[in-house]
Coordinates of C-alpha atoms in Angstrom, one line a residue:
Chain A
M180 CA 38.7 -103.1 84.4
V181 CA 38.1 -99.3 84.2
R182 CA 41.4 -97.7 84.4
Q183 CA 41.3 -96.3 88.3
E184 CA 41.4 -100.0 89.5
R185 CA 44.4 -100.8 87.0
A186 CA 46.1 -98.2 88.2
I187 CA 45.3 -98.7 91.5
R188 CA 46.8 -102.2 90.9
T189 CA 50.3 -101.3 89.3
R190 CA 51.3 -98.8 92.3
R191 CA 50.3 -102.0 95.0
A192 CA 52.3 -104.2 92.1
I193 CA 55.5 -101.1 92.1
L194 CA 55.0 -100.9 96.2
E195 CA 55.1 -105.0 97.0
A196 CA 57.4 -105.4 94.7
A197 CA 60.2 -102.6 96.0
A198 CA 59.3 -103.9 99.6
S199 CA 60.3 -107.3 99.4
L200 CA 63.3 -106.3 97.7
F201 CA 64.0 -103.9 101.1
D202 CA 63.5 -105.6 103.5
E203 CA 65.6 -108.4 101.9
H204 CA 68.1 -105.9 101.2
G205 CA 67.8 -102.3 102.7
Y206 CA 67.9 -99.6 100.4
E207 CA 71.2 -99.2 99.1
G208 CA 71.2 -103.4 97.9
A209 CA 67.8 -102.6 95.8
S210 CA 68.2 -101.0 92.3
T211 CA 64.8 -99.2 90.5
T212 CA 66.3 -102.2 87.0
D213 CA 65.4 -104.7 90.9
I214 CA 62.0 -103.8 91.0
I215 CA 60.8 -103.6 88.0
M216 CA 62.1 -107.0 87.1
R217 CA 60.9 -108.4 91.2
S218 CA 57.3 -106.1 89.6
G219 CA 56.9 -107.8 86.1
L220 CA 55.9 -103.7 85.0
T221 CA 58.2 -101.8 82.2
R222 CA 60.4 -99.6 83.1
G223 CA 57.5 -96.5 82.0
A224 CA 55.2 -97.9 83.7
L225 CA 56.9 -97.9 87.4
Y226 CA 58.4 -94.2 86.1
H227 CA 54.9 -93.6 85.7
H228 CA 53.8 -93.5 89.2
F229 CA 57.5 -93.0 91.3
P230 CA 59.3 -90.7 89.4
S231 CA 62.6 -92.5 91.8
K232 CA 63.3 -95.4 93.9
E233 CA 63.2 -92.7 96.7
S234 CA 59.7 -91.9 95.7
I235 CA 58.7 -95.4 96.4
A236 CA 60.9 -95.4 99.9
V237 CA 59.1 -92.4 101.0
A238 CA 55.5 -94.0 100.3
L239 CA 56.4 -96.7 101.6
V240 CA 57.5 -95.4 105.1
D241 CA 54.3 -93.1 105.3
S242 CA 52.6 -96.7 104.8
Q243 CA 53.5 -97.3 108.5
S244 CA 50.4 -95.8 109.2
E245 CA 47.4 -97.9 108.6
A246 CA 49.0 -99.7 111.0
L247 CA 48.1 -97.6 113.8
E248 CA 44.8 -97.6 114.4
A249 CA 43.8 -99.1 118.0
P250 CA 41.2 -101.9 117.9
E251 CA 38.3 -100.9 120.3
R252 CA 38.4 -102.4 123.9
N253 CA 36.2 -101.8 127.3
L254 CA 39.2 -101.2 128.6
R255 CA 42.4 -98.0 126.7
L256 CA 45.5 -99.4 128.3
Q257 CA 44.2 -102.7 126.8
S258 CA 43.1 -100.8 123.4
L259 CA 46.9 -99.6 123.3
I260 CA 48.4 -103.2 124.4
D261 CA 46.7 -104.9 121.4
L262 CA 47.6 -102.2 119.9
T263 CA 50.8 -103.6 119.9
F264 CA 50.2 -107.5 119.5
Q265 CA 48.8 -106.8 115.8
Y266 CA 51.2 -104.4 114.9
A267 CA 53.6 -107.4 116.1
R268 CA 50.8 -110.1 114.4
R269 CA 51.7 -107.3 110.8
L270 CA 55.4 -107.0 111.2
Q271 CA 55.6 -110.9 111.0
T272 CA 53.5 -111.2 107.6
D273 CA 54.0 -107.9 106.0
P274 CA 57.4 -107.0 103.9
V275 CA 55.6 -103.5 103.4
L276 CA 55.6 -102.5 106.9
R277 CA 59.0 -104.0 107.4
A278 CA 60.8 -102.8 104.7
S279 CA 58.9 -99.1 106.1
V280 CA 60.6 -99.9 109.2
R281 CA 63.6 -100.8 108.5
L282 CA 64.0 -97.9 105.7
T283 CA 63.3 -95.7 109.4
V284 CA 65.4 -97.6 110.9
E285 CA 68.7 -97.5 108.7
Q286 CA 69.8 -94.1 108.5
A287 CA 70.2 -95.1 104.6
S288 CA 71.6 -92.4 101.7
F289 CA 67.8 -91.7 100.8
H290 CA 66.0 -88.4 102.1
S291 CA 65.8 -89.5 105.7
P292 CA 62.0 -89.8 106.8
G293 CA 63.9 -88.2 110.7
S294 CA 61.4 -88.4 113.2
R295 CA 57.9 -87.9 110.6
P296 CA 57.3 -92.2 111.0
Y297 CA 58.5 -92.1 114.9
K298 CA 55.3 -88.7 114.8
A299 CA 53.0 -91.0 114.3
A300 CA 53.2 -94.2 116.0
E301 CA 53.4 -91.4 119.2
D302 CA 50.4 -89.6 118.0
A303 CA 48.8 -93.2 118.2
V304 CA 49.9 -94.0 121.2
S305 CA 49.3 -90.8 123.2
R306 CA 45.8 -90.3 122.5
Q307 CA 45.2 -94.5 124.1
L308 CA 47.4 -92.8 127.3
H309 CA 44.1 -89.4 127.4
L310 CA 41.6 -91.0 127.1
A311 CA 43.3 -94.0 129.4
G312 CA 44.1 -91.2 131.9
Q313 CA 40.6 -89.8 131.7
K314 CA 38.8 -92.6 132.6
G315 CA 40.8 -93.0 135.7
E316 CA 43.2 -96.0 133.5
L317 CA 46.2 -94.9 134.5
L318 CA 48.5 -93.8 137.6
P319 CA 47.7 -90.3 139.6
G320 CA 51.1 -87.9 138.3
V321 CA 52.2 -90.1 135.5
D322 CA 54.1 -88.5 132.9
I323 CA 51.6 -88.9 129.3
D324 CA 54.6 -87.8 127.2
E325 CA 57.5 -89.0 128.4
I326 CA 55.8 -92.3 128.7
T327 CA 54.9 -92.1 125.0
Q328 CA 57.5 -91.5 123.9
F329 CA 59.5 -94.7 125.9
I330 CA 56.9 -97.3 123.8
V331 CA 57.6 -96.0 120.7
G332 CA 61.0 -96.5 121.7
A333 CA 61.1 -99.3 123.6
F334 CA 58.9 -100.9 121.1
T335 CA 61.2 -99.6 118.0
G336 CA 64.5 -102.0 119.8
V337 CA 62.1 -104.9 120.6
Q338 CA 61.7 -105.4 117.0
L339 CA 64.8 -105.2 116.3
V340 CA 66.4 -107.5 118.6
S341 CA 63.5 -109.5 118.3
H342 CA 64.5 -109.6 114.4
V343 CA 68.0 -110.5 114.8
Y344 CA 67.5 -113.3 117.5
S345 CA 64.4 -115.4 115.9
E346 CA 62.9 -113.1 112.9
R347 CA 60.7 -112.0 115.1
R348 CA 58.8 -115.5 115.3
D349 CA 59.3 -114.4 119.4
L350 CA 58.4 -110.6 119.1
P351 CA 54.4 -111.6 121.2
E352 CA 56.0 -113.0 123.8
R353 CA 58.3 -109.7 123.3
V354 CA 56.1 -107.6 123.6
S355 CA 53.8 -109.5 126.1
A356 CA 57.5 -108.9 128.6
M357 CA 57.3 -105.5 128.2
W358 CA 53.8 -104.5 129.1
R359 CA 54.3 -106.7 132.4
L360 CA 57.0 -105.4 132.8
I361 CA 56.1 -101.1 132.5
L362 CA 52.6 -101.3 133.1
P363 CA 52.7 -101.8 137.3
G364 CA 54.6 -97.7 136.6
L365 CA 52.0 -96.2 135.0
A366 CA 48.2 -98.6 135.4
V367 CA 46.2 -97.3 139.0
P368 CA 46.8 -100.9 140.7
G369 CA 43.6 -102.5 140.4
L370 CA 43.4 -102.5 136.5
L371 CA 46.9 -105.1 136.5
L372 CA 44.5 -108.3 136.6
R373 CA 42.3 -107.4 134.4
L374 CA 44.7 -106.3 131.6
R375 CA 45.7 -109.1 129.1
L376 CA 49.5 -109.4 127.6
S377 CA 48.5 -112.1 125.2
P378 CA 47.9 -111.6 122.2
P379 CA 44.1 -111.2 121.2
Chain B
M182 CA 108.9 -95.7 119.6
V183 CA 108.7 -99.2 120.0
R184 CA 107.3 -100.8 117.1
Q185 CA 104.4 -102.1 119.2
E186 CA 103.8 -99.2 120.1
R187 CA 103.8 -97.6 117.2
A188 CA 101.7 -100.9 115.3
I189 CA 98.7 -100.4 118.2
R190 CA 99.3 -96.2 117.2
T191 CA 98.1 -97.8 113.5
R192 CA 95.4 -100.0 114.2
R193 CA 93.6 -97.3 116.3
A194 CA 94.7 -94.5 113.7
I195 CA 92.1 -96.6 111.5
L196 CA 89.2 -98.4 114.1
E197 CA 88.8 -94.4 114.9
A198 CA 88.3 -93.8 110.8
A199 CA 86.9 -96.4 109.4
A200 CA 84.5 -95.3 112.8
S201 CA 83.8 -91.8 111.9
L202 CA 83.4 -93.0 108.5
F203 CA 80.6 -95.9 109.2
D204 CA 79.2 -93.4 112.2
E205 CA 78.4 -90.7 109.3
H206 CA 78.1 -92.8 106.0
G207 CA 76.9 -96.7 107.1
Y208 CA 79.4 -99.4 106.2
E209 CA 77.7 -98.8 102.0
G210 CA 78.8 -95.6 102.2
A211 CA 82.3 -95.8 103.5
S212 CA 84.6 -97.0 101.1
T213 CA 88.8 -98.7 101.9
T214 CA 89.9 -95.8 100.0
D215 CA 87.9 -93.2 102.7
I216 CA 89.0 -94.9 105.2
I217 CA 92.3 -94.6 103.9
M218 CA 92.4 -91.0 103.5
R219 CA 91.2 -90.3 107.0
S220 CA 93.1 -92.1 108.2
G221 CA 96.1 -90.7 105.9
L222 CA 98.4 -93.9 106.0
T223 CA 98.9 -96.1 103.3
R224 CA 96.6 -99.0 101.4
G225 CA 100.4 -100.3 102.4
A226 CA 99.9 -99.8 106.2
L227 CA 96.3 -100.3 106.2
Y228 CA 96.1 -104.3 104.2
H229 CA 99.1 -105.0 107.0
H230 CA 96.4 -104.5 109.8
F231 CA 92.9 -105.7 108.2
P232 CA 93.1 -108.2 105.4
S233 CA 89.3 -106.3 103.8
K234 CA 86.6 -103.8 105.6
E235 CA 85.3 -105.8 106.9
S236 CA 87.0 -107.4 108.6
I237 CA 87.4 -103.1 110.3
A238 CA 84.0 -103.4 110.9
V239 CA 83.8 -107.1 113.4
A240 CA 86.9 -105.6 114.8
L241 CA 84.2 -102.5 115.2
V242 CA 81.7 -103.9 116.9
D243 CA 83.9 -106.4 118.6
S244 CA 85.2 -102.8 121.3
Q245 CA 81.6 -102.4 122.1
S246 CA 82.2 -104.5 125.3
E247 CA 84.4 -101.9 126.7
A248 CA 82.5 -99.5 127.4
L249 CA 79.3 -102.4 129.0
E250 CA 81.1 -102.4 132.1
A251 CA 79.3 -101.6 135.8
P252 CA 80.3 -99.1 137.4
E253 CA 80.6 -100.1 141.8
R254 CA 77.6 -98.6 144.0
N255 CA 76.5 -99.8 147.2
L256 CA 73.2 -100.7 145.4
R257 CA 74.0 -102.9 142.8
L258 CA 70.4 -102.0 140.6
Q259 CA 71.8 -98.6 140.7
S260 CA 75.6 -99.8 139.0
L261 CA 72.7 -101.1 136.8
I262 CA 71.3 -97.4 136.1
D263 CA 74.5 -95.6 135.8
L264 CA 75.6 -98.4 133.8
T265 CA 73.5 -97.1 131.2
F266 CA 73.7 -93.9 131.8
Q267 CA 77.5 -93.6 131.6
Y268 CA 76.8 -95.7 127.6
A269 CA 74.1 -92.7 127.0
R270 CA 77.2 -90.9 127.4
R271 CA 79.6 -92.6 125.9
L272 CA 77.5 -92.6 122.9
Q273 CA 77.6 -89.2 123.2
T274 CA 81.1 -88.9 122.4
D275 CA 82.7 -91.5 121.2
P276 CA 82.0 -91.8 117.4
V277 CA 83.8 -95.4 118.0
L278 CA 80.6 -96.6 120.0
R279 CA 77.5 -95.0 118.1
A280 CA 79.5 -96.8 114.3
S281 CA 79.8 -100.0 116.8
V282 CA 76.5 -99.6 117.3
R283 CA 75.4 -98.3 113.9
L284 CA 77.0 -101.3 112.5
T285 CA 75.3 -104.2 114.7
V286 CA 71.9 -102.1 114.2
E287 CA 71.7 -101.9 110.2
Q288 CA 71.5 -105.1 108.4
A289 CA 74.5 -103.7 106.1
S290 CA 75.8 -106.0 103.0
F291 CA 78.3 -107.0 105.5
H292 CA 78.4 -109.7 107.2
S293 CA 76.1 -109.1 110.1
P294 CA 77.2 -109.6 113.4
G295 CA 74.1 -110.7 114.6
S296 CA 72.7 -110.8 118.0
R297 CA 76.8 -111.1 119.5
P298 CA 76.9 -107.1 120.6
Y299 CA 73.1 -108.0 122.6
K300 CA 74.3 -111.4 123.5
A301 CA 77.5 -109.0 124.6
A302 CA 74.5 -106.4 126.4
E303 CA 72.3 -109.1 127.2
D304 CA 75.5 -110.0 130.1
A305 CA 75.9 -107.7 131.4
V306 CA 72.8 -106.4 132.3
S307 CA 72.4 -109.7 133.8
R308 CA 75.4 -110.4 136.1
Q309 CA 74.1 -106.8 137.9
L310 CA 70.3 -108.4 138.1
H311 CA 71.6 -111.8 138.6
L312 CA 73.5 -109.7 141.1
A313 CA 71.0 -107.0 142.9
G314 CA 67.6 -110.3 143.3
Q315 CA 70.7 -112.1 146.2
K316 CA 71.0 -108.3 147.9
G317 CA 67.2 -108.6 147.6
E318 CA 66.8 -105.1 145.8
L319 CA 64.3 -107.7 143.3
L320 CA 60.2 -107.4 144.3
P321 CA 59.8 -111.5 144.3
G322 CA 58.9 -113.8 141.3
V323 CA 60.8 -111.5 138.8
D324 CA 61.6 -112.9 135.5
I325 CA 66.0 -112.0 134.9
D326 CA 65.9 -113.0 131.9
E327 CA 63.2 -111.7 130.2
I328 CA 64.0 -108.7 132.3
T329 CA 67.5 -108.5 130.7
Q330 CA 66.6 -108.9 127.5
F331 CA 63.8 -106.1 127.9
I332 CA 66.1 -104.1 128.3
V333 CA 68.7 -104.6 126.1
G334 CA 66.2 -104.4 123.4
A335 CA 64.5 -101.7 124.9
F336 CA 67.4 -98.7 126.0
T337 CA 68.3 -100.0 121.9
G338 CA 65.4 -98.6 120.7
V339 CA 65.3 -95.2 122.8
Q340 CA 69.2 -94.5 121.6
L341 CA 67.6 -94.9 118.5
V342 CA 64.8 -92.6 118.3
S343 CA 67.1 -89.9 120.1
H344 CA 69.5 -90.1 117.7
V345 CA 67.0 -89.1 115.1
Y346 CA 65.5 -87.0 117.0
S347 CA 68.2 -84.8 118.6
E348 CA 71.4 -86.5 118.0
R349 CA 71.1 -88.9 120.4
R350 CA 71.5 -84.9 123.5
D351 CA 68.5 -86.0 124.8
L352 CA 69.4 -89.3 125.7
P353 CA 70.2 -89.0 129.3
E354 CA 66.9 -87.6 129.9
R355 CA 64.9 -90.6 127.6
V356 CA 67.2 -93.1 129.8
S357 CA 65.5 -91.0 133.4
A358 CA 61.8 -91.5 132.0
M359 CA 63.1 -95.3 130.9
W360 CA 63.7 -96.5 134.1
R361 CA 61.7 -94.6 136.4
L362 CA 58.6 -96.4 134.2
I363 CA 60.2 -100.5 134.3
L364 CA 61.7 -99.7 138.6
P365 CA 58.5 -100.5 139.8
G366 CA 57.7 -103.5 138.3
L367 CA 61.4 -104.6 139.0
A368 CA 62.8 -104.2 142.4
V369 CA 61.6 -103.6 145.9
P370 CA 59.2 -100.5 147.1
G371 CA 61.6 -99.7 149.7
L372 CA 64.4 -98.7 147.3
L373 CA 62.4 -96.9 144.7
L374 CA 63.2 -93.5 146.5
R375 CA 67.1 -94.7 147.0
L376 CA 68.1 -95.1 143.8
R377 CA 68.8 -92.0 141.4
L378 CA 67.8 -92.2 137.5
S379 CA 69.7 -88.9 136.1
P380 CA 72.9 -89.2 135.0
P381 CA 75.5 -89.7 138.0

């Protein structure tokens, strides 16, 4: 294994160990020593990659953006809908993404990421909505910025409540319900029957 | 001042001191000593009313339900809409409610309130939606339980994002946007022009 590959693997091992701890116990509830123990690495290896616990949290928060790539579909609204199902699925299966969302939502003592992760999500949603508008999929007069902000806010809350009620097991059905309710105020009527509101 | 009145005032002083501290620093970031210092009371007075910091947090979470009384309006959907504006306004002005919501949303080390506060909000929303249905205000075939869960989830996220972006200053406009987007999938069309989607 060349040195660079090893460095990438070590970095990933630290992020995964920290993510599972932050996901379970929150930022305050996990110490650097806990992260070292769980990763099986030495203190030196950890500090070589990250100067502090906070820098690990920042790296985790920034890793969210990977999950925001919209899949290609014929209808742009379907791309947007499937982006939310894909994100929901990753929340169910990926502790790194779960930790990232928890660090975003909770106002911990570490320097809060503030609106940065929400802005990244808004960019992803807004891009699909603008493309949908260009293809005539949206009702005339809709305000894309307003809708973007609402979708990001609503999804944030829906996944939070789903986490509390069912550890996110019911998240796909909740995402379906979200789209059933907001598409009539968003999409041209002829499109409503052509959109799939269940996971791909 | 009779003894009972004094007891009520002392209890309220403890809750308000704890609320402002939890609102600013979260559950972990505020100690019993901090609460005593801010309330100006003695340790004895505090422990007379609350055996632990956790019991104060539980009392704060339960106080949320007061903010869930829907105002009387001719249209039941207007009652529901105004309930959300009223709740938004209280989030802007009342640190006790803010602390209660933060304690609900964050998975702190205290015994989490779990779904209890969400259930209380769902009961309030569901009651208005059932009355609206009886008065013919809802589209045929809508699923009231599904809509209730979505409204509570969406509002939770919308207030969270508004907190991050503007300390909740833009929350009323975000609540207006929420209703603009979901009412077409919820209310009979003839009603849409008769509902006020701004704070009363």
